[in-house]
Amino acid sequence: PLPSCSISGADYVCDNSPGNIYTAPDNMSAYAWSIGGDGSIPGLTNEQSVSVNAGNLAGNFTLYLTVTGANGCTSTCNKLSDILLATPPADITVSSNPVCFGVTIDLSIAAAATSTVSWSGSGIGNPSGNPSTTALPAATGPQGYSVTVTAGNGCSNTDAVEVSVITCNIDFSGKITWERDDVSGVKDATVNLTGSAAGSEATDLFGEYSISTMVSSGSFTLKPVKNINKFNGVTAGDVTAIQQHVANITPITDPYILVCADVNKSNSVSGLDATLLNQALLGNPVANNLFNTSWRFVPLSWVLSNPPWGFPEQIVFTSITESQTDQDFVGMKIGDVTGDANPANLAPEQPLVLRLDDRSPEAGEIMEVQISAGQKDNLAAFQCALRFDPALLELIDIQPGNTLPLQADNFGIFKVAEGEIRVVWSQPAGIPIAEDAPLFLLRFKSLGAGFKLGEALLLDETELPALAYTDALEESEVEWVYLESTSAGQPANNTGMQLFQNRPNPFSGSTVIGFALPEACEAQLRVYDLSGRLLQEYAGWYPAGRNEVEVDMQGAVPQGVLFYELTSPYGVLTKKMVLTGQ
């Protein structure tokens, strides 16, 4: 009889799938397989079973079989299989290759959510991660990773990739931002690296830093410091804010600002901090030695509690083998409780005008110079520095008036031999100031003749900005006005041309320069660097009275001392200002 011929195997197979097994009856003396359509037989075709590689989706293939029985008789048969099942993708994407030893790599595929995934390789984090997993290679050299993806229809696919793991040096990078807006970078902070390697880097304009090492593993400590420009943003208004906190009038609830208010770093905010700051502004050398920290820093990852004391000021790394990015810090400017680096509240507040009579003293004359204030609705603090010519004037005495509760310790005469007098006064509650109210009296001895007081006694903002504050901590400028003649280049009348100190000063980016004209006229405002190079010029027809010009110096010149000059038919006046980073 003829042998029985039949083929057992799948009616539907996965596209492009290998290893589809088809089987003939056993106990035959010979088998002969062939195939037609979208498929192929990669192996032997003369055994009981055959392996078929399927072709593209939506195709089909037909297997043909001839079997020979023990009696030598033959029979033929065939089987059609449709390629209707989709094979899932399994292509592996690697986050980086090569990769530094100790760095975690990301492995991912484009698998459907219903698929089952199986990863293998050194240091696989999640063997069934879909569509991704991580791996931390355990050794250097080539490391193999593979994945098998099985779809819900039973079709599966595999892929493999080799990752080269190399030895790399450890680098550190990050950013320091200002606590007040969480955006502005803190420039010129020195980030120090100690431990298994040492290094340092000064932050740039954006507060960013990067430190490289020559080691591939170890333990390290990162700590930023910045102790320059400690009076940047520090004014009598900050003293008032601390006094208001101590008196429980306006408690400081922001933990970052509490750190700013802790001037003596005692892990508390008390009247001692207000006194220390007040004396430092007056130029007291002992207070300045105690006020010895300009900025403090806390890791961005650390959430300050209230109270914030005991916070870390560095980041510690133990036994690391990979580079550390995004090692960010938050910077807190010590003493700057009011956030004076933001000048947005300058414009609407009326200035504190200090007036005095000009005169021409005789040699040897003892003269009393009364400093009076213009009307101001609310005054809680003010500060200024006066500069007199010690070759022309000798200070004999300072007498506080009765308008404000001024005392002797509100006056700083630590540099009186150089001609400097500082005045810093503050209290928690604001008071109204009447027009022409006497603030204080200066008694001088004239050491010569032929000069005017307006030439020998001036407002000096070189080191201490002249500022006033309300009890709401609204900031305004202090103006110095002579009631008779003014300094050279200004008309000898009560409405002469005046050039005011820019606000803010020091500044970063832009600042506002104010000036007063006795009559409407054409005027030019020019800005120069120390070499005399013209940087900016503003010209126009300005009305009589006070005018303001916003000067934008963003990117125009490196930071440092600049001069600005006002020119009009009434003369030429010049002042200096300081362009600096945050």
Coordinates of C-alpha atoms in Angstrom, one line a residue:
P1 CA 0.0 0.0 0.0
L2 CA 0.9 3.7 -0.4
P3 CA 2.4 5.4 2.7
S4 CA 0.2 8.0 4.5
C5 CA 1.5 11.6 3.8
S6 CA 0.5 14.5 6.1
I7 CA 2.2 17.7 7.4
S8 CA 1.6 19.0 11.0
G9 CA 2.4 22.6 11.9
A10 CA 1.0 26.1 12.3
D11 CA -1.7 27.4 10.0
Y12 CA -0.7 31.0 10.9
V13 CA 2.8 32.2 11.6
C14 CA 4.6 35.4 12.6
D15 CA 6.1 37.6 9.9
N16 CA 9.8 37.2 9.4
S17 CA 9.9 34.6 12.1
P18 CA 12.6 31.8 12.0
G19 CA 12.3 28.3 13.3
N20 CA 8.7 27.4 12.4
I21 CA 8.7 23.6 12.8
Y22 CA 6.7 21.3 10.5
T23 CA 6.6 17.5 11.0
A24 CA 5.8 14.5 8.8
P25 CA 4.6 11.0 9.9
D26 CA 7.3 8.8 11.4
N27 CA 8.6 5.4 10.3
M28 CA 9.2 6.4 6.7
S29 CA 12.3 5.3 4.9
A30 CA 12.8 8.7 3.2
Y31 CA 11.5 12.4 3.3
A32 CA 11.8 15.1 0.7
W33 CA 10.7 18.7 1.6
S34 CA 10.4 21.7 -0.6
I35 CA 8.7 25.1 -0.3
G36 CA 7.0 27.7 -2.4
G37 CA 5.9 31.2 -1.7
D38 CA 7.1 33.7 0.9
G39 CA 9.2 31.4 3.0
S40 CA 12.5 29.4 3.0
I41 CA 14.0 26.2 4.5
P42 CA 17.5 27.1 5.8
G43 CA 18.4 23.6 7.0
L44 CA 18.1 20.0 5.9
T45 CA 15.1 18.9 3.7
N46 CA 15.4 15.1 4.1
E47 CA 14.4 14.5 7.7
Q48 CA 11.0 14.0 9.4
S49 CA 10.9 17.7 10.5
V50 CA 11.8 20.8 8.8
S51 CA 12.4 24.4 10.0
V52 CA 10.9 27.3 8.0
N53 CA 11.7 30.9 8.0
A54 CA 8.6 32.9 7.3
G55 CA 8.6 36.0 5.0
N56 CA 6.7 39.3 5.1
L57 CA 3.4 40.0 6.7
A58 CA 0.3 39.2 4.7
G59 CA 2.1 36.6 2.6
N60 CA 2.0 32.8 2.7
F61 CA 4.0 29.8 1.8
T62 CA 3.3 26.2 0.8
L63 CA 5.3 23.2 2.0
Y64 CA 5.6 20.2 -0.3
L65 CA 6.4 16.7 1.1
T66 CA 7.2 13.4 -0.5
V67 CA 7.4 10.4 1.8
T68 CA 8.7 6.9 0.9
G69 CA 7.4 3.9 2.8
A70 CA 9.3 0.7 3.8
N71 CA 8.0 -1.0 0.6
G72 CA 9.4 1.7 -1.6
C73 CA 6.1 3.2 -2.5
T74 CA 5.8 7.1 -2.3
S75 CA 3.1 9.6 -1.5
T76 CA 3.0 13.4 -1.7
C77 CA 1.1 16.1 0.2
N78 CA 1.3 19.9 0.9
K79 CA 0.3 22.5 3.5
L80 CA -0.4 26.2 3.1
S81 CA 0.6 28.5 6.0
D82 CA -0.5 32.2 6.1
I83 CA 1.8 34.9 7.5
L84 CA -0.8 36.9 9.4
L85 CA 0.7 37.5 12.9
A86 CA 2.9 40.6 13.4
T87 CA 6.3 40.2 15.1
P88 CA 7.0 42.9 17.7
P89 CA 10.0 45.2 17.3
A90 CA 13.0 44.6 19.5
D91 CA 15.6 47.1 18.3
I92 CA 17.7 48.3 21.4
T93 CA 18.5 51.9 21.8
V94 CA 21.5 52.7 24.2
S95 CA 21.8 56.1 25.9
S96 CA 25.5 56.3 25.3
N97 CA 28.2 54.0 23.8
P98 CA 31.0 53.9 24.9
V99 CA 30.1 54.6 28.5
C100 CA 32.2 55.5 31.5
F101 CA 32.6 52.8 34.2
G102 CA 30.3 53.5 37.1
V103 CA 27.8 55.4 34.9
T104 CA 24.3 54.0 34.6
I105 CA 23.1 53.4 31.0
D106 CA 19.6 53.5 29.7
L107 CA 18.4 50.7 27.4
S108 CA 15.1 51.0 25.6
I109 CA 12.9 49.5 22.9
A110 CA 9.7 50.5 21.1
A111 CA 7.5 47.7 22.5
A112 CA 3.7 47.8 23.0
A113 CA 2.4 47.9 26.5
T114 CA 0.8 44.4 26.1
S115 CA 4.2 42.8 25.2
T116 CA 6.3 40.8 27.6
V117 CA 9.9 41.9 27.8
S118 CA 12.9 40.0 29.1
W119 CA 16.3 41.8 29.4
S120 CA 19.7 40.1 30.1
G121 CA 23.2 41.5 30.6
S122 CA 25.6 42.8 33.3
G123 CA 23.9 44.9 36.0
I124 CA 20.4 45.0 34.5
G125 CA 18.2 47.0 36.9
N126 CA 14.7 45.7 35.8
P127 CA 14.8 42.5 33.7
S128 CA 11.2 42.9 32.7
G129 CA 11.3 46.7 32.0
N130 CA 8.9 47.7 29.3
P131 CA 9.8 49.7 27.2
S132 CA 13.1 50.5 29.1
T133 CA 15.5 49.5 31.8
T134 CA 18.8 50.6 33.2
A135 CA 22.1 48.8 33.6
L136 CA 25.2 49.5 35.7
P137 CA 28.0 47.5 34.1
A138 CA 30.0 45.5 36.7
A139 CA 33.3 45.7 34.8
T140 CA 35.1 47.5 32.0
G141 CA 35.4 46.2 28.5
P142 CA 32.7 45.0 26.0
Q143 CA 29.4 44.1 27.7
G144 CA 26.6 42.4 25.9
Y145 CA 22.9 43.2 26.4
S146 CA 20.0 41.4 24.8
V147 CA 16.2 41.6 24.9
T148 CA 13.4 39.2 24.0
V149 CA 10.0 40.7 23.3
T150 CA 6.8 38.6 23.1
A151 CA 3.6 40.1 21.8
G152 CA 0.1 39.1 22.9
N153 CA -0.3 37.0 19.7
G154 CA 2.6 34.8 20.8
C155 CA 5.1 36.3 18.3
S156 CA 8.5 37.1 19.7
N157 CA 11.6 38.9 18.6
T158 CA 15.1 39.4 20.0
D159 CA 17.9 41.9 19.7
A160 CA 21.4 42.3 21.1
V161 CA 23.9 45.1 21.5
E162 CA 27.4 45.4 22.7
V163 CA 28.4 48.4 25.0
S164 CA 32.0 49.4 25.4
V165 CA 32.6 50.3 29.1
I166 CA 35.7 52.5 29.6
T167 CA 37.5 54.1 32.6
C168 CA 36.8 57.8 32.8
N169 CA 37.9 60.7 35.1
I170 CA 35.3 62.1 37.5
D171 CA 34.0 65.6 36.8
F172 CA 31.7 67.9 38.8
S173 CA 29.4 70.6 37.5
G174 CA 26.4 72.6 38.7
K175 CA 24.9 76.0 39.2
I176 CA 24.4 78.4 42.1
T177 CA 21.3 80.6 42.0
W178 CA 20.1 83.5 44.2
E179 CA 17.5 82.5 46.8
R180 CA 15.4 85.5 46.1
D181 CA 14.2 84.6 42.6
D182 CA 15.7 81.1 42.1
V183 CA 16.8 82.2 38.6
S184 CA 19.7 84.7 38.9
G185 CA 23.1 83.1 38.9
V186 CA 25.5 84.0 41.8
K187 CA 28.7 85.1 40.0
D188 CA 32.2 84.9 41.4
A189 CA 31.5 82.3 44.0
T190 CA 34.5 79.9 44.4
V191 CA 33.4 76.2 44.4
N192 CA 36.1 74.2 46.2
L193 CA 36.6 70.5 45.7
T194 CA 38.5 68.5 48.3
G195 CA 39.0 64.8 49.1
S196 CA 40.4 62.2 46.6
A197 CA 41.2 65.1 44.3
A198 CA 41.4 68.9 44.7
G199 CA 40.3 71.8 42.5
S200 CA 38.3 75.0 42.4
E201 CA 36.2 77.0 39.9
A202 CA 34.7 80.5 40.1
T203 CA 31.1 80.6 38.9
D204 CA 30.3 82.6 35.8
L205 CA 27.6 85.2 35.1
F206 CA 25.0 82.5 35.2
G207 CA 26.3 80.9 38.4
E208 CA 27.6 77.8 36.6
Y209 CA 30.8 75.9 37.4
S210 CA 32.7 72.8 36.2
I211 CA 35.6 71.1 37.9
S212 CA 37.6 68.2 36.3
T213 CA 39.7 65.7 38.1
M214 CA 42.3 63.1 37.0
V215 CA 40.8 60.3 39.1
S216 CA 38.2 57.7 38.3
S217 CA 36.9 57.0 41.8
G218 CA 37.1 58.3 45.3
S219 CA 35.3 60.4 48.0
F220 CA 34.9 64.1 47.6
T221 CA 33.4 67.3 49.2
L222 CA 32.1 70.3 47.2
K223 CA 31.8 73.6 49.1
P224 CA 31.2 77.1 47.6
V225 CA 32.3 80.3 49.3
K226 CA 32.0 84.0 48.4
N227 CA 33.2 86.7 50.7
I228 CA 33.6 89.7 48.4
N229 CA 31.4 92.7 48.2
K230 CA 29.8 92.0 51.5
F231 CA 27.8 95.3 51.5
N232 CA 26.2 94.4 48.1
G233 CA 22.5 94.9 48.8
V234 CA 23.1 95.6 52.5
T235 CA 21.5 98.9 53.7
A236 CA 19.9 100.5 56.7
G237 CA 16.6 99.1 55.4
D238 CA 17.9 95.6 56.3
V239 CA 18.5 96.8 59.9
T240 CA 14.9 98.0 60.1
A241 CA 13.7 94.6 58.7
I242 CA 15.7 92.7 61.4
Q243 CA 14.4 95.1 64.1
Q244 CA 10.8 94.5 62.9
H245 CA 11.3 90.8 63.1
V246 CA 12.8 91.0 66.6
A247 CA 9.9 93.2 67.7
N248 CA 7.4 90.8 66.1
I249 CA 6.0 93.6 64.0
T250 CA 6.8 91.8 60.7
P251 CA 8.2 88.4 61.5
I252 CA 10.5 86.8 58.9
T253 CA 8.9 83.5 57.9
D254 CA 11.0 82.6 54.9
P255 CA 13.8 80.3 56.1
Y256 CA 16.3 81.5 53.5
I257 CA 15.8 85.2 54.6
L258 CA 16.2 84.1 58.2
V259 CA 19.7 82.9 57.2
C260 CA 20.3 86.3 55.6
A261 CA 19.3 88.0 58.8
D262 CA 21.6 85.9 61.0
V263 CA 24.5 88.3 60.4
N264 CA 26.7 86.9 63.2
K265 CA 25.9 83.3 62.3
S266 CA 24.6 82.5 65.8
N267 CA 21.8 80.3 64.5
S268 CA 19.3 82.9 65.7
V269 CA 18.1 86.4 64.7
S270 CA 18.3 89.0 67.4
G271 CA 18.9 92.6 68.1
L272 CA 22.6 91.8 68.0
D273 CA 22.4 91.2 64.3
A274 CA 20.7 94.6 63.8
T275 CA 23.4 96.3 65.9
L276 CA 26.2 94.5 64.2
L277 CA 24.9 95.4 60.7
N278 CA 24.3 99.0 61.8
Q279 CA 27.8 99.4 63.1
A280 CA 29.3 97.7 60.0
L281 CA 27.5 100.2 57.8
L282 CA 28.9 103.0 59.9
G283 CA 32.4 101.7 59.2
N284 CA 33.2 100.3 62.7
P285 CA 36.3 98.1 62.1
V286 CA 35.3 95.7 64.9
A287 CA 31.9 95.2 63.5
N288 CA 33.3 94.7 60.0
N289 CA 35.6 92.0 61.3
L290 CA 32.6 90.2 62.9
F291 CA 30.5 90.7 59.7
N292 CA 32.9 88.4 57.8
T293 CA 30.7 86.3 55.7
S294 CA 29.2 87.7 52.5
W295 CA 27.3 84.7 51.2
R296 CA 26.2 81.3 52.6
F297 CA 25.1 78.4 50.4
V298 CA 22.9 75.3 50.8
P299 CA 22.5 72.4 48.4
L300 CA 19.5 72.8 46.2
S301 CA 18.4 69.3 47.1
W302 CA 18.1 70.3 50.8
V303 CA 14.7 71.7 51.8
L304 CA 15.2 74.4 54.5
S305 CA 13.0 74.0 57.6
N306 CA 11.8 76.8 59.8
P307 CA 13.9 77.6 61.7
P308 CA 16.7 76.6 59.2
W309 CA 19.6 76.2 61.5
G310 CA 22.0 73.3 61.0
F311 CA 21.6 73.1 57.3
P312 CA 24.5 71.6 55.2
E313 CA 26.8 74.1 53.4
Q314 CA 28.5 71.4 51.3
I315 CA 27.8 68.2 49.3
V316 CA 29.7 65.0 50.3
F317 CA 30.3 62.1 47.9
T318 CA 31.5 58.8 49.2
S319 CA 33.1 56.1 47.0
I320 CA 31.8 57.4 43.7
T321 CA 33.0 56.2 40.3
E322 CA 31.1 58.5 37.9
S323 CA 30.9 62.2 37.1
Q324 CA 28.5 64.3 39.1
T325 CA 26.3 66.8 37.2
D326 CA 23.6 69.1 38.4
Q327 CA 25.3 69.6 41.8
D328 CA 23.4 72.8 42.4
F329 CA 23.4 75.2 45.4
V330 CA 21.2 78.1 46.5
G331 CA 23.0 81.3 47.6
M332 CA 21.9 83.5 50.4
K333 CA 23.3 87.1 50.7
I334 CA 24.1 87.7 54.3
G335 CA 22.6 91.0 55.6
D336 CA 20.4 91.5 52.5
V337 CA 17.0 90.9 54.2
T338 CA 15.0 93.2 51.9
G339 CA 16.3 91.9 48.6
D340 CA 17.7 95.2 47.5
A341 CA 19.3 93.7 44.4
N342 CA 15.8 94.1 42.9
P343 CA 15.3 97.8 42.2
A344 CA 11.7 97.5 41.1
N345 CA 10.3 99.5 44.1
L346 CA 12.6 102.6 43.6
A347 CA 10.5 104.8 41.3
P348 CA 7.3 105.6 43.3
E349 CA 8.9 106.5 46.7
Q350 CA 9.8 110.1 47.3
P351 CA 13.4 110.8 48.1
L352 CA 14.8 112.0 51.4
V353 CA 16.2 115.5 50.7
L354 CA 19.0 116.7 53.0
R355 CA 19.4 120.5 52.8
L356 CA 22.1 122.8 54.1
D357 CA 23.2 126.4 53.5
D358 CA 26.2 127.1 51.4
R359 CA 28.7 129.7 52.5
S360 CA 32.3 130.9 52.2
P361 CA 34.0 130.6 55.7
E362 CA 36.9 132.6 56.9
A363 CA 40.1 131.0 58.0
G364 CA 39.9 129.8 61.6
E365 CA 36.1 130.3 61.7
I366 CA 34.0 127.8 63.8
M367 CA 30.9 127.3 61.8
E368 CA 27.8 125.3 62.4
V369 CA 26.3 123.4 59.5
Q370 CA 22.7 122.5 60.0
I371 CA 21.4 119.5 58.0
S372 CA 17.7 119.6 57.6
A373 CA 15.2 117.3 55.8
G374 CA 12.5 117.9 53.3
Q375 CA 9.0 116.7 54.0
K376 CA 8.7 112.9 53.9
D377 CA 5.6 111.0 55.0
N378 CA 7.2 107.9 56.3
L379 CA 10.9 107.4 57.4
A380 CA 12.1 104.3 59.2
A381 CA 15.7 104.2 58.1
F382 CA 18.3 106.1 56.2
Q383 CA 22.0 105.9 55.5
C384 CA 24.6 108.1 53.8
A385 CA 28.3 109.0 53.9
L386 CA 29.6 112.5 53.8
R387 CA 33.0 113.4 52.6
F388 CA 34.8 116.7 53.6
D389 CA 38.2 117.9 52.6
P390 CA 40.4 117.5 55.7
A391 CA 42.8 120.1 54.2
L392 CA 40.0 122.7 54.4
L393 CA 37.8 121.6 57.3
E394 CA 38.3 120.1 60.7
L395 CA 35.3 118.3 62.4
I396 CA 34.8 119.4 65.9
D397 CA 31.5 118.0 66.9
I398 CA 28.3 116.3 65.8
Q399 CA 25.0 117.2 67.5
P400 CA 21.9 115.1 66.8
G401 CA 18.6 117.1 66.3
N402 CA 15.3 116.4 67.9
T403 CA 13.4 115.3 64.7
L404 CA 14.7 111.7 64.9
P405 CA 15.9 109.8 67.9
L406 CA 19.5 110.0 66.6
Q407 CA 22.3 109.2 69.0
A408 CA 26.0 109.3 68.9
D409 CA 26.3 105.7 67.9
N410 CA 24.3 106.5 64.7
F411 CA 27.4 108.4 63.4
G412 CA 30.5 106.6 62.1
I413 CA 33.6 108.7 62.4
F414 CA 36.1 105.9 62.2
K415 CA 37.7 107.5 59.1
V416 CA 37.2 111.1 60.1
A417 CA 40.9 111.7 59.5
E418 CA 40.3 110.9 55.9
G419 CA 37.3 113.2 55.8
E420 CA 34.5 110.6 56.1
I421 CA 31.4 110.8 58.2
R422 CA 28.8 108.1 58.0
V423 CA 25.2 108.3 59.3
V424 CA 23.1 105.1 59.7
W425 CA 19.7 105.2 61.5
S426 CA 16.9 102.8 61.7
Q427 CA 13.9 101.8 63.8
P428 CA 11.0 99.3 63.3
A429 CA 8.2 102.0 62.9
G430 CA 8.2 104.8 60.4
I431 CA 7.6 108.5 61.4
P432 CA 6.6 111.5 59.3
I433 CA 9.2 114.2 58.7
A434 CA 8.0 117.8 58.4
E435 CA 9.5 120.3 55.9
D436 CA 12.8 121.8 57.0
A437 CA 13.0 119.5 60.0
P438 CA 16.5 119.6 61.6
L439 CA 18.2 116.2 61.6
F440 CA 21.7 116.9 62.9
L441 CA 24.3 119.7 63.1
L442 CA 28.0 119.5 62.1
R443 CA 30.5 121.9 63.7
F444 CA 33.6 122.5 61.6
K445 CA 36.7 124.7 62.0
S446 CA 37.7 126.3 58.7
L447 CA 41.4 125.7 58.0
G448 CA 41.5 128.2 55.1
A449 CA 39.6 130.7 53.1
G450 CA 38.5 131.3 49.6
F451 CA 36.4 128.2 49.2
K452 CA 32.7 127.4 49.5
L453 CA 31.3 124.8 51.7
G454 CA 29.6 123.2 48.7
E455 CA 33.1 122.4 47.4
A456 CA 34.4 120.9 50.6
L457 CA 31.5 118.9 52.0
L458 CA 29.7 116.5 49.6
L459 CA 27.6 113.3 49.6
D460 CA 29.9 110.3 48.9
E461 CA 28.5 107.0 47.7
T462 CA 31.7 105.4 46.9
E463 CA 31.3 102.7 49.6
L464 CA 27.9 103.4 51.2
P465 CA 24.9 104.1 48.9
A466 CA 22.7 107.0 50.2
L467 CA 19.3 105.4 50.7
A468 CA 16.1 105.8 52.8
Y469 CA 13.4 103.4 53.7
T470 CA 9.8 103.4 54.9
D471 CA 8.6 100.9 57.5
A472 CA 7.2 98.9 54.5
L473 CA 10.9 98.7 53.4
E474 CA 10.2 100.8 50.3
E475 CA 13.5 102.2 49.1
S476 CA 14.3 105.7 47.9
E477 CA 17.4 107.8 47.3
V478 CA 18.9 110.4 49.5
E479 CA 19.5 113.8 47.8
W480 CA 22.1 116.4 49.0
V481 CA 21.0 119.9 48.2
Y482 CA 22.8 123.2 48.9
L483 CA 20.3 126.1 49.2
E484 CA 22.6 128.9 48.0
S485 CA 25.3 128.2 45.4
T486 CA 26.3 124.7 44.4
S487 CA 29.5 123.2 43.3
A488 CA 31.4 124.3 40.3
G489 CA 29.5 124.1 37.0
Q490 CA 26.1 124.7 38.7
P491 CA 24.1 128.0 38.7
A492 CA 24.3 130.0 42.0
N493 CA 20.6 129.8 42.8
N494 CA 18.1 127.5 44.4
T495 CA 17.1 125.7 41.3
G496 CA 20.6 124.9 39.9
M497 CA 21.5 121.9 37.8
Q498 CA 22.1 118.8 39.8
L499 CA 23.3 115.3 39.0
F500 CA 22.2 112.6 41.4
Q501 CA 23.7 109.2 42.2
N502 CA 22.5 106.4 40.0
R503 CA 20.0 103.8 41.4
P504 CA 20.8 101.0 42.2
N505 CA 24.6 101.4 42.7
P506 CA 26.4 99.0 42.4
F507 CA 24.2 97.6 39.6
S508 CA 24.1 94.8 37.1
G509 CA 22.6 95.3 33.7
S510 CA 20.7 98.6 33.9
T511 CA 20.5 101.6 36.2
V512 CA 18.6 104.9 36.5
I513 CA 20.4 108.2 36.6
G514 CA 18.5 111.3 37.8
F515 CA 19.3 115.0 37.3
A516 CA 17.6 118.3 37.7
L517 CA 17.6 121.3 35.4
P518 CA 16.7 124.9 36.3
E519 CA 15.1 125.5 32.9
A520 CA 14.0 123.4 30.0
C521 CA 17.0 122.9 27.8
E522 CA 19.0 120.4 25.7
A523 CA 21.3 118.1 27.7
Q524 CA 23.6 115.2 27.1
L525 CA 24.2 112.2 29.5
R526 CA 27.4 110.2 28.6
V527 CA 28.9 107.1 30.2
Y528 CA 32.7 106.5 30.1
D529 CA 35.0 103.8 31.3
L530 CA 38.2 104.5 33.3
S531 CA 40.2 105.0 30.1
G532 CA 37.8 107.7 28.9
R533 CA 36.2 105.5 26.2
L534 CA 32.6 106.6 25.5
L535 CA 30.2 103.7 26.2
Q536 CA 26.8 105.2 26.0
E537 CA 25.3 108.6 25.1
Y538 CA 21.8 110.0 25.7
A539 CA 20.8 113.4 24.3
G540 CA 17.5 115.3 24.2
W541 CA 15.4 118.2 25.2
Y542 CA 14.5 117.9 28.9
P543 CA 11.9 119.9 30.9
A544 CA 12.8 122.0 33.9
G545 CA 13.0 120.1 37.2
R546 CA 13.8 116.5 37.9
N547 CA 14.5 114.0 35.0
E548 CA 15.5 110.4 34.8
V549 CA 17.3 108.3 32.2
E550 CA 17.5 104.5 32.3
V551 CA 20.9 103.4 31.2
D552 CA 21.4 99.9 29.9
M553 CA 24.9 98.6 30.2
Q554 CA 24.1 94.9 29.7
G555 CA 27.0 93.4 27.8
A556 CA 28.5 96.8 27.0
V557 CA 31.6 96.6 29.2
P558 CA 33.2 94.3 31.8
Q559 CA 32.3 95.1 35.4
G560 CA 34.1 97.9 37.2
V561 CA 34.0 101.6 37.9
L562 CA 32.4 103.9 35.3
F563 CA 31.9 107.6 35.1
Y564 CA 28.7 109.4 33.9
E565 CA 28.6 113.1 32.9
L566 CA 25.8 115.5 32.5
T567 CA 26.3 118.4 30.0
S568 CA 23.9 121.4 29.6
P569 CA 24.1 125.1 29.0
Y570 CA 24.4 125.3 32.8
G571 CA 27.7 123.4 33.0
V572 CA 29.1 119.9 33.3
L573 CA 28.7 117.5 36.3
T574 CA 30.3 114.1 36.7
K575 CA 29.8 111.2 39.1
K576 CA 31.0 107.6 39.2
M577 CA 29.1 104.3 39.5
V578 CA 30.0 100.6 39.7
L579 CA 28.9 97.9 37.3
T580 CA 29.0 94.5 38.9
G581 CA 27.6 91.0 38.7
Q582 CA 25.1 89.5 41.2

